[in-house]
Amino acid sequence: MAEMPYIDLDKCDSCALCIPVCRCGALVLVNNVITLIETEKCGWCCECEEICPLSAITCAFEIVFADE
Amino acid sequence: MAVDLQILKRVAYFAGFTPDELGEAARPFFEQSFKRGEIIALEDELADNLYIVASGVVKLFKTSADGKEQIMYLAHVGESISDVPVIDGLPNPASAQAMIPVDLYGINNVDMLALLDKYPKAKQNALKILADRVRHLSALVEDLSFKHVIGRVAAILLKYAGGDGAGSKARLTQQDMAAMAGTAREVVGRSLKMLEADGAISMNRHRIVISNKKALENMIETAV
Ligand code: SF4
Ligand code: SF4
């Protein structure tokens, strides 16, 4: 299962701005609800987070040491 | 005192002007001198005049709430100051001070705007001048925020690596890190890329892997 960015649907107003910015086509509107398609192709570029005017989509990082 | 046309000729606003046009454009200019250290314009005050530096050097700077001065630009002979407030009619974005004795050619803002209207070339030149300013300020922003922020980002990574000790890993967005480091999200993004290029970390999708802890620690020490 591929980790994906997180969408807070309470914040999202389905403006769809994030859809064209995503280079791997992971973001789609399904019945007017923004939905993430799981894919390893998402390179965590964070551009969806950057463009979202409502901070509804976030790309959080896990921080680990190499030897863990 | 007459305005020296040789100096006006060097002014970017008048690039491409014929000698006759230059003579005509020079008419509304007046000369004003400032002693070393004298304030020519104050941040947040309205500007009545645009100035061309005829001799000396003018320091353009901003002062922070805690009194720290940040130099934005040093204007030399032929360069203009107070362009932005004259053009948009809003207060000075920065203060101007004579670094050494300074002679300026001033032009009242009404006359300057009339001059821009009269000579389309001058308007064209003004766009170029403002574009140059933006480039200069963008580079400055990068320097200001970036060099210091990278150390702070390194500190945040070390602090949050390995989770909270109770088994759950911290998850931070670039926005979170930006808020912690007191900077913009874009700057954090670039800091991470730089740390990756330096080999201190590697980015593996949603995971930031610290591959060289020592390098990050050094980064904290050298960047502050
Ligand atoms: S992080 Fe980039 S690739 Fe992944 S969903 Fe967002 S925009 Fe698409
Ligand atoms: S940009 Fe933000 S608010 Fe707009 S659809 Fe995407 S997640 Fe929702």
Coordinates of N, CA and C in Angstrom, one line a residue, chain A residues 2-5 39-47 49-50 58-68, chain B residues 157-158 160-163 169-175 177 185-186 192 203 205-211 213:
Chain A
A2 N 0.7 2.1 -0.9 CA 1.5 3.3 -1.0 C 1.0 4.4 -0.1
E3 N 1.9 4.9 0.6 CA 1.6 6.1 1.5 C 1.2 7.2 0.5
M4 N 0.2 8.0 0.9 CA -0.2 9.1 0.1 C -0.4 10.4 0.9
P5 N -0.4 11.5 0.3 CA -0.7 12.7 1.1 C -2.1 12.6 1.7
T39 N -0.7 5.5 -5.4 CA 0.2 5.2 -6.5 C 1.7 5.5 -6.0
E40 N 2.5 4.5 -6.3 CA 3.9 4.7 -5.9 C 4.6 5.9 -6.8
K41 N 3.9 6.2 -7.8 CA 4.4 7.3 -8.7 C 4.4 8.6 -8.0
C42 N 3.6 8.8 -7.0 CA 3.6 10.1 -6.3 C 4.9 10.2 -5.6
G43 N 5.7 11.2 -6.1 CA 7.0 11.4 -5.6 C 7.1 12.3 -4.4
W44 N 6.0 12.6 -3.8 CA 6.0 13.5 -2.6 C 6.6 14.8 -2.9
C45 N 6.1 15.3 -4.1 CA 6.7 16.6 -4.5 C 6.1 17.8 -3.7
C46 N 5.0 17.5 -3.1 CA 4.3 18.5 -2.2 C 3.7 19.7 -2.9
E47 N 3.6 19.5 -4.3 CA 3.0 20.6 -5.0 C 1.5 20.8 -4.8
E49 N 0.1 20.3 -1.9 CA 0.0 21.0 -0.6 C 0.3 22.5 -0.8
E50 N 1.2 22.7 -1.7 CA 1.6 24.1 -2.0 C 0.5 24.9 -2.6
T58 N -2.1 17.7 2.7 CA -0.8 17.9 3.4 C 0.0 16.7 3.1
C59 N 1.3 16.9 2.9 CA 2.3 15.8 2.6 C 3.3 15.8 3.8
A60 N 3.0 15.0 4.8 CA 3.8 15.0 6.0 C 5.0 14.0 5.8
F61 N 6.1 14.4 6.4 CA 7.3 13.5 6.3 C 7.5 12.8 7.6
E62 N 8.0 11.6 7.5 CA 8.4 10.8 8.6 C 10.0 11.1 8.7
I63 N 10.5 11.3 9.8 CA 11.9 11.6 9.9 C 12.6 10.5 10.6
V64 N 13.6 9.8 10.0 CA 14.2 8.7 10.6 C 15.7 8.7 10.4
F65 N 16.4 8.0 11.3 CA 17.9 7.9 11.1 C 18.1 6.7 10.2
A66 N 19.2 6.8 9.4 CA 19.5 5.7 8.4 C 19.6 4.4 9.0
D67 N 20.1 4.3 10.2 CA 20.4 3.0 10.8 C 19.1 2.4 11.6
E68 N 18.0 3.1 11.5 CA 16.8 2.5 12.2 C 16.2 1.4 11.4
Chain B
L157 N 15.2 18.5 12.1 CA 15.3 17.1 11.6 C 15.8 16.3 12.7
L158 N 16.9 16.8 13.4 CA 17.6 16.0 14.4 C 16.6 15.8 15.6
Y160 N 13.4 15.8 15.7 CA 12.2 15.0 15.4 C 12.5 13.6 14.9
A161 N 13.7 13.3 14.6 CA 14.1 12.0 14.0 C 13.9 11.0 15.1
G162 N 13.4 9.8 14.7 CA 13.3 8.7 15.6 C 12.0 8.8 16.5
G163 N 11.2 9.8 16.3 CA 9.9 9.8 17.0 C 10.0 10.3 18.4
K169 N 6.2 7.7 15.3 CA 7.1 8.6 14.6 C 6.4 10.0 14.3
A170 N 7.2 11.0 14.5 CA 6.7 12.4 14.2 C 6.5 12.5 12.7
R171 N 5.4 13.2 12.3 CA 5.2 13.4 10.9 C 5.1 14.9 10.8
L172 N 6.0 15.5 10.0 CA 6.0 17.0 9.8 C 5.8 17.3 8.4
T173 N 5.0 18.3 8.1 CA 4.9 18.8 6.7 C 5.9 19.9 6.6
Q174 N 6.2 20.3 5.4 CA 7.1 21.4 5.1 C 6.6 22.7 5.8
Q175 N 5.2 22.8 5.8 CA 4.6 23.9 6.5 C 4.9 23.9 8.0
M177 N 7.5 22.6 9.4 CA 8.9 22.9 9.6 C 9.2 24.4 9.4
R185 N 7.6 28.2 3.6 CA 7.6 26.9 3.2 C 8.5 26.6 2.0
E186 N 8.6 27.6 1.1 CA 9.5 27.4 -0.1 C 11.0 27.3 0.4
L192 N 15.8 21.5 2.3 CA 15.8 20.0 2.3 C 16.6 19.5 1.0
M203 N 15.9 11.8 0.6 CA 14.4 11.9 0.6 C 13.9 10.7 -0.1
R205 N 10.4 9.4 -0.9 CA 9.0 9.8 -0.8 C 8.6 10.5 0.5
H206 N 7.8 9.9 1.3 CA 7.4 10.6 2.5 C 8.4 10.4 3.7
R207 N 9.5 9.9 3.4 CA 10.5 9.6 4.5 C 11.7 10.5 4.3
I208 N 12.1 11.2 5.3 CA 13.4 11.9 5.3 C 14.4 11.0 6.1
V209 N 15.4 10.5 5.4 CA 16.3 9.6 6.1 C 17.6 10.4 6.4
I210 N 17.9 10.5 7.7 CA 19.2 11.2 8.0 C 20.3 10.2 7.8
S211 N 21.1 10.5 6.8 CA 22.2 9.6 6.5 C 23.5 10.0 7.1
K213 N 24.4 12.2 10.4 CA 24.0 12.9 11.5 C 25.0 14.1 11.8

